[in-house]
């Protein structure tokens, strides 16, 4: 009787999922759960002690010298643990170590000192263990974790790190193209590549190569195989991020000398078809790309030095009127408007709610030519974003950093430069104690109670004004 090997078991599992008899020599596909995440939920994680959860939260929120030293110590512990992973034979232990390293990079590598520590251990610790995790011998979970660590590392390293981009470009590109790898792994590899080019690269061939790869992966067929919709959605998200780094004319201009039509115009027919997809993520990714292209098209006609009032300048804005793309854009506008009010029993209530809310924002820009608005609240105030370029960048960075997003934005100079934020304002309330923060900022604080009373008073006044006709005769 033949031995029941793990490879045969995985092949049977793959056949059950795909419903086809796959050739193990060429078609054996890795499987990773759709709900898999880099966030650690394993009690064996040395940094997952519930007894220290509140203390750790206070350490992250506090900017005192003691808190900075505590974060640095935790980061050093994570890096020290990661340095032992190269010799670890158990895949589960390597994966858990990469999870811990991801947490250390996103939450403890803050400020200039955190950046220096990551940069000093990049070639000795981070790149070797991640390179080992990207090989074909590694498990899908380890490959995914390695990609997420590289993505977070790019944010902490900051700009002008072209050597880092070139060191991972080929390995991650190959991982994206191998159709036998798990979809989540290929998507994570593409996200890591895009983030590295966006943050670390000074532009040039690397960004162009990744943009071309995103366009290839977003197609319905890739390397003569049907492309999963979830991977196509990730590819469009990455394409949108990198498209925010190029000028409007190269994105939405037509007959541009040397290149012909802009990238956005070339991919526009594909985006129109993606809006009819049954996959919600793919529809939303396509809608976001169209909003970015439309915004760039409108801005093509604006000259900041031109005179005239706002209405005259708006009339001179770029448009689709009279172009070969006018009919296609009219169809796209109609489809976006339909998705913003779509109903029916073919979708869950939550999915319909999310789609309507998302496409209402797209419709405001694509149909009504209105600027979007995204507000990010911090302990020192709010950060307001009013363009799709900034919002796309924000969402991508937030997806990468997870719970470490606000900590990084308050201490990472590169992110502050990208979003035009003032670090001193974002950290304005750093001197408040935990008791003072709960008193002034919680929902039960004085400010919240005052706002609640004023809101109720205003609401009653409006209701009284509407009902005043009932008592007109009296």
Coordinates of C-alpha atoms in Angstrom, one line a residue:
X1 CA 0.0 0.0 0.0
X2 CA 1.5 3.4 -1.0
X3 CA 2.5 5.8 1.8
X4 CA 0.0 8.6 2.5
X5 CA 2.3 11.6 2.1
X6 CA 1.5 15.2 2.9
X7 CA 2.0 16.1 -0.7
X8 CA -0.7 13.6 -1.8
X9 CA -3.0 14.8 0.9
X10 CA -2.6 18.4 -0.2
X11 CA -3.2 17.3 -3.8
X12 CA -6.5 15.7 -2.8
X13 CA -7.5 18.8 -0.9
X14 CA -6.7 21.0 -3.9
X15 CA -8.7 18.7 -6.2
X16 CA -11.7 18.9 -3.8
X17 CA -11.6 22.7 -3.8
X18 CA -11.0 23.2 -7.6
X19 CA -13.3 20.4 -8.7
X20 CA -10.8 19.2 -11.3
X21 CA -8.1 16.5 -11.5
X22 CA -4.8 18.5 -11.4
X23 CA -1.5 17.2 -12.5
X24 CA 0.8 17.3 -9.4
X25 CA 3.9 18.0 -11.4
X26 CA 2.6 21.2 -12.8
X27 CA -0.7 22.2 -11.3
X28 CA -0.4 21.6 -7.6
X29 CA -1.7 24.8 -6.0
X30 CA -1.1 26.1 -2.5
X31 CA -4.1 26.7 -0.4
X32 CA -4.5 29.4 2.2
X33 CA -7.6 30.4 4.1
X34 CA -9.5 33.5 2.9
X35 CA -9.6 34.7 6.5
X36 CA -5.9 34.3 7.1
X37 CA -4.3 37.4 8.7
X38 CA -0.8 38.4 9.8
X39 CA -2.2 39.5 13.2
X40 CA -1.2 37.0 15.8
X41 CA -3.8 35.1 17.7
X42 CA -1.5 32.3 19.0
X43 CA -0.9 32.2 22.8
X44 CA 2.6 31.0 22.1
X45 CA 3.4 34.5 20.9
X46 CA 5.7 36.1 23.5
X47 CA 4.1 39.4 22.9
X48 CA 0.5 38.2 23.3
X49 CA 0.2 38.3 27.1
X50 CA -3.2 39.6 28.0
X51 CA -2.0 40.7 31.4
X52 CA 0.3 43.2 29.7
X53 CA -2.2 44.5 27.1
X54 CA -3.2 47.6 29.0
X55 CA 0.4 48.5 29.9
X56 CA 1.4 48.0 26.3
X57 CA -1.4 50.3 25.1
X58 CA -0.2 53.0 27.5
X59 CA 3.4 52.5 26.3
X60 CA 2.4 53.1 22.7
X61 CA 0.3 56.1 23.5
X62 CA 2.9 57.8 25.8
X63 CA 5.9 59.7 24.3
X64 CA 7.9 60.1 27.5
X65 CA 11.6 59.0 27.5
X66 CA 10.7 55.9 29.5
X67 CA 8.0 54.9 27.0
X68 CA 10.4 55.4 24.1
X69 CA 13.0 53.2 25.8
X70 CA 10.3 50.6 26.4
X71 CA 9.3 50.5 22.7
X72 CA 13.0 50.3 21.7
X73 CA 13.5 47.3 24.0
X74 CA 10.5 45.5 22.6
X75 CA 11.7 46.1 19.0
X76 CA 15.1 44.8 19.9
X77 CA 13.5 41.7 21.4
X78 CA 11.6 41.1 18.1
X79 CA 14.7 41.6 16.0
X80 CA 16.7 39.2 18.3
X81 CA 14.0 36.6 18.0
X82 CA 14.0 37.0 14.2
X83 CA 17.8 36.5 14.0
X84 CA 17.3 32.9 15.2
X85 CA 14.6 32.0 12.6
X86 CA 17.1 31.2 9.8
X87 CA 18.2 28.1 11.7
X88 CA 14.7 27.1 12.8
X89 CA 13.6 23.9 11.1
X90 CA 9.9 24.1 12.1
X91 CA 7.8 26.1 9.6
X92 CA 5.2 27.0 12.3
X93 CA 7.9 28.6 14.5
X94 CA 9.3 30.6 11.6
X95 CA 5.8 31.8 10.7
X96 CA 5.1 32.8 14.3
X97 CA 8.5 34.6 14.4
X98 CA 7.6 36.6 11.3
X99 CA 4.2 37.5 12.9
X100 CA 6.1 38.8 15.9
X101 CA 8.5 40.7 13.7
X102 CA 5.6 42.3 11.8
X103 CA 4.2 43.5 15.1
X104 CA 7.5 44.9 16.2
X105 CA 8.0 46.8 12.9
X106 CA 4.6 48.3 12.8
X107 CA 4.1 49.2 16.5
X108 CA 7.5 49.5 18.1
X109 CA 9.7 50.9 15.3
X110 CA 8.6 54.5 15.7
X111 CA 10.5 57.7 15.2
X112 CA 14.0 58.2 13.9
X113 CA 15.5 55.6 16.4
X114 CA 13.1 52.9 15.2
X115 CA 14.1 53.6 11.6
X116 CA 17.8 53.4 12.5
X117 CA 17.3 50.0 14.2
X118 CA 15.4 48.5 11.2
X119 CA 17.9 49.9 8.7
X120 CA 20.9 48.5 10.7
X121 CA 19.3 45.0 10.9
X122 CA 18.0 45.0 7.4
X123 CA 20.8 43.1 5.6
X124 CA 21.6 40.8 8.6
X125 CA 18.2 39.8 9.9
X126 CA 15.1 41.0 8.0
X127 CA 16.1 40.3 4.3
X128 CA 17.6 36.9 4.9
X129 CA 14.7 35.5 6.9
X130 CA 12.1 37.0 4.4
X131 CA 14.1 35.7 1.4
X132 CA 14.1 32.3 3.0
X133 CA 10.3 32.6 3.5
X134 CA 9.7 33.4 -0.1
X135 CA 11.1 30.2 -1.5
X136 CA 9.0 27.4 -2.9
X137 CA 9.8 25.2 0.0
X138 CA 8.2 27.5 2.5
X139 CA 4.5 27.1 3.5
X140 CA 1.9 29.5 2.1
X141 CA 1.5 31.0 5.6
X142 CA 5.2 31.7 5.8
X143 CA 5.4 33.2 2.3
X144 CA 2.4 35.5 3.2
X145 CA 4.0 36.6 6.5
X146 CA 7.3 37.3 4.7
X147 CA 5.6 39.5 2.2
X148 CA 3.8 41.5 4.9
X149 CA 7.0 42.0 6.8
X150 CA 8.7 43.4 3.7
X151 CA 5.7 45.7 3.1
X152 CA 5.8 47.1 6.6
X153 CA 9.6 47.4 6.4
X154 CA 9.3 49.7 3.4
X155 CA 7.2 52.1 5.3
X156 CA 9.6 52.3 8.2
X157 CA 12.7 52.7 6.0
X158 CA 11.3 55.7 4.3
X159 CA 12.2 57.4 1.0
X160 CA 15.4 57.1 -1.1
X161 CA 15.9 53.4 -0.4
X162 CA 16.3 52.2 -4.0
X163 CA 18.7 49.4 -2.9
X164 CA 15.9 47.8 -0.9
X165 CA 13.5 48.0 -3.8
X166 CA 16.0 46.3 -6.2
X167 CA 16.8 43.6 -3.6
X168 CA 13.2 42.4 -3.5
X169 CA 11.9 43.3 -6.9
X170 CA 12.9 40.0 -8.8
X171 CA 11.9 37.6 -6.0
X172 CA 8.5 39.1 -5.4
X173 CA 7.8 39.5 -9.1
X174 CA 8.4 35.8 -9.6
X175 CA 6.2 34.9 -6.7
X176 CA 3.3 37.0 -8.2
X177 CA 3.7 35.3 -11.6
X178 CA 3.7 31.7 -10.2
X179 CA 0.1 30.6 -10.6
X180 CA 0.6 27.6 -8.3
X181 CA 1.1 29.8 -5.3
X182 CA -1.9 30.7 -3.0
X183 CA -3.9 33.7 -4.2
X184 CA -3.4 35.5 -0.9
X185 CA 0.4 35.0 -1.2
X186 CA 0.5 36.4 -4.7
X187 CA -1.6 39.4 -3.7
X188 CA 0.6 40.1 -0.6
X189 CA 3.7 39.9 -2.8
X190 CA 2.2 42.4 -5.2
X191 CA 1.2 44.7 -2.3
X192 CA 4.8 44.6 -0.9
X193 CA 6.2 45.4 -4.3
X194 CA 3.9 48.3 -4.8
X195 CA 4.5 49.7 -1.3
X196 CA 8.3 49.5 -1.7
X197 CA 8.1 51.4 -5.0
X198 CA 5.7 54.0 -3.6
X199 CA 7.7 54.7 -0.4
X200 CA 11.3 53.8 -1.1
X201 CA 11.8 54.2 -4.8
X202 CA 12.8 57.5 -6.4
X203 CA 10.9 56.5 -9.5
X204 CA 12.1 55.1 -12.8
X205 CA 12.2 51.6 -14.2
X206 CA 11.2 49.8 -11.0
X207 CA 7.9 51.7 -10.7
X208 CA 7.2 51.2 -14.4
X209 CA 7.9 47.5 -14.2
X210 CA 5.5 47.0 -11.2
X211 CA 2.8 49.1 -13.0
X212 CA 3.1 46.9 -16.0
X213 CA 2.8 43.8 -13.8
X214 CA -0.3 45.2 -12.1
X215 CA -2.0 45.7 -15.5
X216 CA -1.1 42.1 -16.5
X217 CA -2.4 40.6 -13.3
X218 CA -5.6 42.6 -13.4
X219 CA -6.6 41.0 -16.7
X220 CA -9.2 38.1 -16.7
X221 CA -6.6 35.7 -18.1
X222 CA -3.0 35.6 -16.9
X223 CA -0.4 33.2 -18.3
X224 CA -3.2 31.3 -20.1
X225 CA -5.0 30.6 -16.9
X226 CA -8.2 32.1 -15.5
X227 CA -7.3 34.9 -13.0
X228 CA -9.1 34.9 -9.6
X229 CA -11.2 38.0 -9.1
X230 CA -9.7 38.5 -5.6
X231 CA -6.2 38.7 -7.1
X232 CA -7.4 41.1 -9.8
X233 CA -8.9 43.4 -7.2
X234 CA -5.5 43.5 -5.4
X235 CA -3.8 44.3 -8.7
X236 CA -6.1 47.2 -9.3
X237 CA -5.6 48.5 -5.8
X238 CA -1.8 48.4 -6.4
X239 CA -2.2 50.0 -9.8
X240 CA -4.2 52.8 -8.3
X241 CA -1.5 53.4 -5.6
X242 CA 1.4 53.6 -8.1
X243 CA -0.7 55.7 -10.5
X244 CA -0.9 58.4 -7.8
X245 CA 2.9 59.0 -8.3
X246 CA 2.7 59.8 -12.0
X247 CA 1.5 63.1 -13.5
X248 CA -2.1 63.6 -14.5
X249 CA -1.2 63.9 -18.2
X250 CA 0.4 60.4 -18.2
X251 CA -2.6 59.0 -16.4
X252 CA -5.6 60.6 -18.1
X253 CA -4.2 62.5 -21.1
X254 CA -4.6 61.4 -24.7
X255 CA -2.1 61.8 -27.5
X256 CA 0.7 62.4 -25.1
X257 CA 4.0 62.9 -27.0
X258 CA 6.1 59.8 -26.8
X259 CA 3.6 57.5 -25.1
X260 CA 0.2 58.0 -26.8
X261 CA -2.7 57.6 -24.5
X262 CA -2.2 57.7 -20.7
X263 CA -2.3 54.6 -18.6
X264 CA -5.7 55.3 -17.3
X265 CA -7.3 55.6 -20.7
X266 CA -5.7 52.3 -21.9
X267 CA -7.1 50.4 -18.9
X268 CA -10.5 52.1 -18.9
X269 CA -12.3 49.5 -21.0
X270 CA -11.1 46.8 -18.6
X271 CA -12.3 48.8 -15.6
X272 CA -15.7 49.2 -17.2
X273 CA -16.0 45.4 -17.5
X274 CA -14.9 44.9 -13.9
X275 CA -17.8 47.0 -12.7
X276 CA -20.1 44.2 -14.0
X277 CA -18.2 41.6 -12.0
X278 CA -20.0 39.5 -9.4
X279 CA -17.1 40.1 -7.0
X280 CA -17.6 43.1 -4.7
X281 CA -13.9 43.7 -4.1
X282 CA -13.2 43.8 -7.8
X283 CA -16.1 46.2 -8.4
X284 CA -15.0 48.6 -5.7
X285 CA -11.3 48.5 -6.8
X286 CA -12.4 49.3 -10.4
X287 CA -14.6 52.1 -9.2
X288 CA -11.8 53.6 -7.2
X289 CA -9.5 53.5 -10.3
X290 CA -12.1 55.2 -12.4
X291 CA -12.5 57.9 -9.7
X292 CA -8.8 58.5 -9.8
X293 CA -8.7 58.7 -13.6
X294 CA -11.7 61.0 -13.7
X295 CA -10.1 63.3 -11.1
X296 CA -6.9 63.5 -13.1
X297 CA -8.8 64.2 -16.2
X298 CA -10.6 67.1 -14.6
X299 CA -7.4 68.5 -13.2
X300 CA -5.7 68.5 -16.6
X301 CA -7.4 71.8 -17.6
X302 CA -6.5 73.7 -14.4
X303 CA -3.8 76.3 -14.4
X304 CA -3.1 77.8 -11.0
X305 CA -1.8 81.0 -12.4
X306 CA -4.9 81.7 -14.5
X307 CA -7.3 84.4 -13.4
X308 CA -11.0 84.4 -13.3
X309 CA -13.5 83.2 -10.8
X310 CA -14.1 79.6 -9.6
X311 CA -16.9 79.0 -12.1
X312 CA -14.8 80.1 -15.1
X313 CA -11.9 78.0 -14.0
X314 CA -14.2 75.0 -13.5
X315 CA -15.5 75.5 -17.0
X316 CA -11.9 75.3 -18.3
X317 CA -11.3 72.0 -16.5
X318 CA -10.5 68.9 -18.5
X319 CA -13.5 66.8 -19.6
X320 CA -14.5 63.8 -21.7
X321 CA -16.7 65.8 -24.0
X322 CA -15.8 65.3 -27.7
X323 CA -13.2 62.6 -27.0
X324 CA -13.3 59.0 -28.1
X325 CA -13.8 58.0 -24.5
X326 CA -17.0 60.0 -24.0
X327 CA -19.4 57.2 -24.8
X328 CA -17.5 54.7 -22.6
X329 CA -17.4 57.2 -19.7
X330 CA -21.2 57.8 -20.0
X331 CA -21.7 54.0 -19.6
X332 CA -19.4 53.9 -16.6
X333 CA -21.2 56.8 -15.0
X334 CA -24.5 55.1 -15.5
X335 CA -23.2 51.8 -14.0
X336 CA -21.6 53.6 -11.0
X337 CA -25.0 55.3 -10.3
X338 CA -26.8 52.0 -10.5
X339 CA -24.3 50.3 -8.0
X340 CA -24.8 53.2 -5.6
X341 CA -28.5 52.3 -5.2
X342 CA -28.5 48.6 -6.1
X343 CA -30.8 46.3 -4.2
X344 CA -32.0 42.7 -4.4
X345 CA -31.7 39.4 -2.7
X346 CA -28.5 38.3 -4.5
X347 CA -26.4 40.1 -2.0
X348 CA -26.3 40.1 1.8
X349 CA -27.5 43.1 3.7
X350 CA -24.1 44.1 4.8
X351 CA -22.6 43.7 1.3
X352 CA -25.3 45.9 -0.1
X353 CA -24.8 48.5 2.5
X354 CA -21.0 48.6 2.0
X355 CA -21.4 48.8 -1.8
X356 CA -23.9 51.6 -1.7
X357 CA -21.8 53.7 0.7
X358 CA -18.7 53.1 -1.4
X359 CA -20.2 53.9 -4.8
X360 CA -22.0 57.0 -3.5
X361 CA -18.5 58.4 -2.9
X362 CA -17.4 57.3 -6.4
X363 CA -20.5 58.8 -7.9
X364 CA -20.0 62.2 -6.3
X365 CA -16.7 62.5 -8.2
X366 CA -17.4 60.6 -11.4
X367 CA -20.9 61.9 -12.0
X368 CA -21.1 65.2 -10.1
X369 CA -17.4 66.2 -10.3
X370 CA -17.2 66.8 -6.5
X371 CA -14.1 66.4 -4.5
X372 CA -14.0 63.5 -1.9
X373 CA -13.3 64.0 1.8
X374 CA -11.7 61.7 4.3
X375 CA -11.1 62.7 7.9
X376 CA -8.6 60.9 10.1
X377 CA -8.9 61.7 13.8
X378 CA -5.9 61.8 16.1
X379 CA -5.4 62.8 19.7
X380 CA -4.1 66.2 18.6
X381 CA -6.9 66.9 16.1
X382 CA -7.9 65.8 12.6
X383 CA -6.3 65.2 9.2
X384 CA -8.5 66.0 6.3
X385 CA -7.8 64.5 2.8
X386 CA -9.7 66.0 -0.2
X387 CA -8.3 64.1 -3.2
X388 CA -8.6 60.5 -4.4
X389 CA -4.8 60.4 -4.7
X390 CA -4.4 61.0 -0.9
X391 CA -7.3 58.7 0.0
X392 CA -6.0 55.8 -2.0
X393 CA -2.6 56.2 -0.5
X394 CA -4.1 56.4 3.0
X395 CA -6.2 53.3 2.6
X396 CA -3.2 51.3 1.3
X397 CA -0.9 52.4 4.1
X398 CA -3.7 51.7 6.7
X399 CA -4.2 48.2 5.2
X400 CA -0.5 47.4 5.6
X401 CA 0.0 48.8 9.1
X402 CA -3.2 47.5 10.7
X403 CA -3.3 48.5 14.4
X404 CA 0.1 50.3 14.1
X405 CA -1.3 52.9 11.6
X406 CA -1.8 55.9 13.9
X407 CA 1.5 55.2 15.8
X408 CA 3.4 55.3 12.6
X409 CA 1.7 58.4 11.1
X410 CA 2.4 60.3 14.3
X411 CA 6.1 59.4 14.3
X412 CA 7.0 58.6 10.7
X413 CA 8.4 61.6 8.9
X414 CA 7.9 60.1 5.4
X415 CA 4.2 59.5 6.0
X416 CA 3.8 63.0 7.4
X417 CA 5.4 64.4 4.3
X418 CA 3.2 62.3 2.0
X419 CA -0.1 63.4 3.7
X420 CA 1.0 66.9 4.5
X421 CA 0.7 66.4 8.3
X422 CA 2.4 68.2 11.1
X423 CA 3.9 65.8 13.6
X424 CA 3.8 68.4 16.4
X425 CA 0.0 68.9 16.0
X426 CA -0.7 65.2 15.7
X427 CA 1.1 64.6 19.0
X428 CA -0.3 67.8 20.7
X429 CA -1.9 65.9 23.5
X430 CA 1.0 63.5 24.2
X431 CA 1.6 65.1 27.6
X432 CA -1.9 64.2 29.0
X433 CA -2.0 61.3 31.4
X434 CA -4.3 58.3 30.8
X435 CA -6.8 59.6 33.3
X436 CA -6.9 63.0 31.6
X437 CA -7.3 61.4 28.2
X438 CA -10.3 59.4 29.4
X439 CA -11.8 62.5 31.1
X440 CA -11.5 64.8 28.1
X441 CA -11.6 62.4 25.1
X442 CA -13.9 59.5 26.0
X443 CA -17.6 59.3 25.1
X444 CA -18.4 60.0 28.8
X445 CA -16.2 63.0 29.1
X446 CA -17.3 66.7 29.5
X447 CA -16.7 67.6 25.8
X448 CA -18.8 64.6 24.7
X449 CA -21.6 65.4 27.1
X450 CA -21.7 69.1 26.0
X451 CA -21.8 68.1 22.3
X452 CA -24.6 65.7 23.0
X453 CA -26.7 68.4 24.7
X454 CA -26.1 70.9 21.9
X455 CA -27.0 68.3 19.3
X456 CA -30.3 67.5 21.0
X457 CA -31.1 71.1 21.4
X458 CA -30.5 71.8 17.7
X459 CA -32.5 68.7 16.8
X460 CA -35.5 69.8 18.9
X461 CA -35.3 73.3 17.3
X462 CA -35.4 71.8 13.8
X463 CA -38.3 69.5 14.6
X464 CA -40.2 72.5 16.2
X465 CA -39.7 74.6 13.1
X466 CA -41.0 71.8 10.8
X467 CA -44.1 71.3 13.0
X468 CA -44.8 75.0 13.5
X469 CA -47.6 74.9 10.8
X470 CA -49.6 72.6 13.1
X471 CA -50.0 75.4 15.6
X472 CA -50.3 78.3 13.1
X473 CA -54.1 78.8 13.8
X474 CA -53.7 78.8 17.6

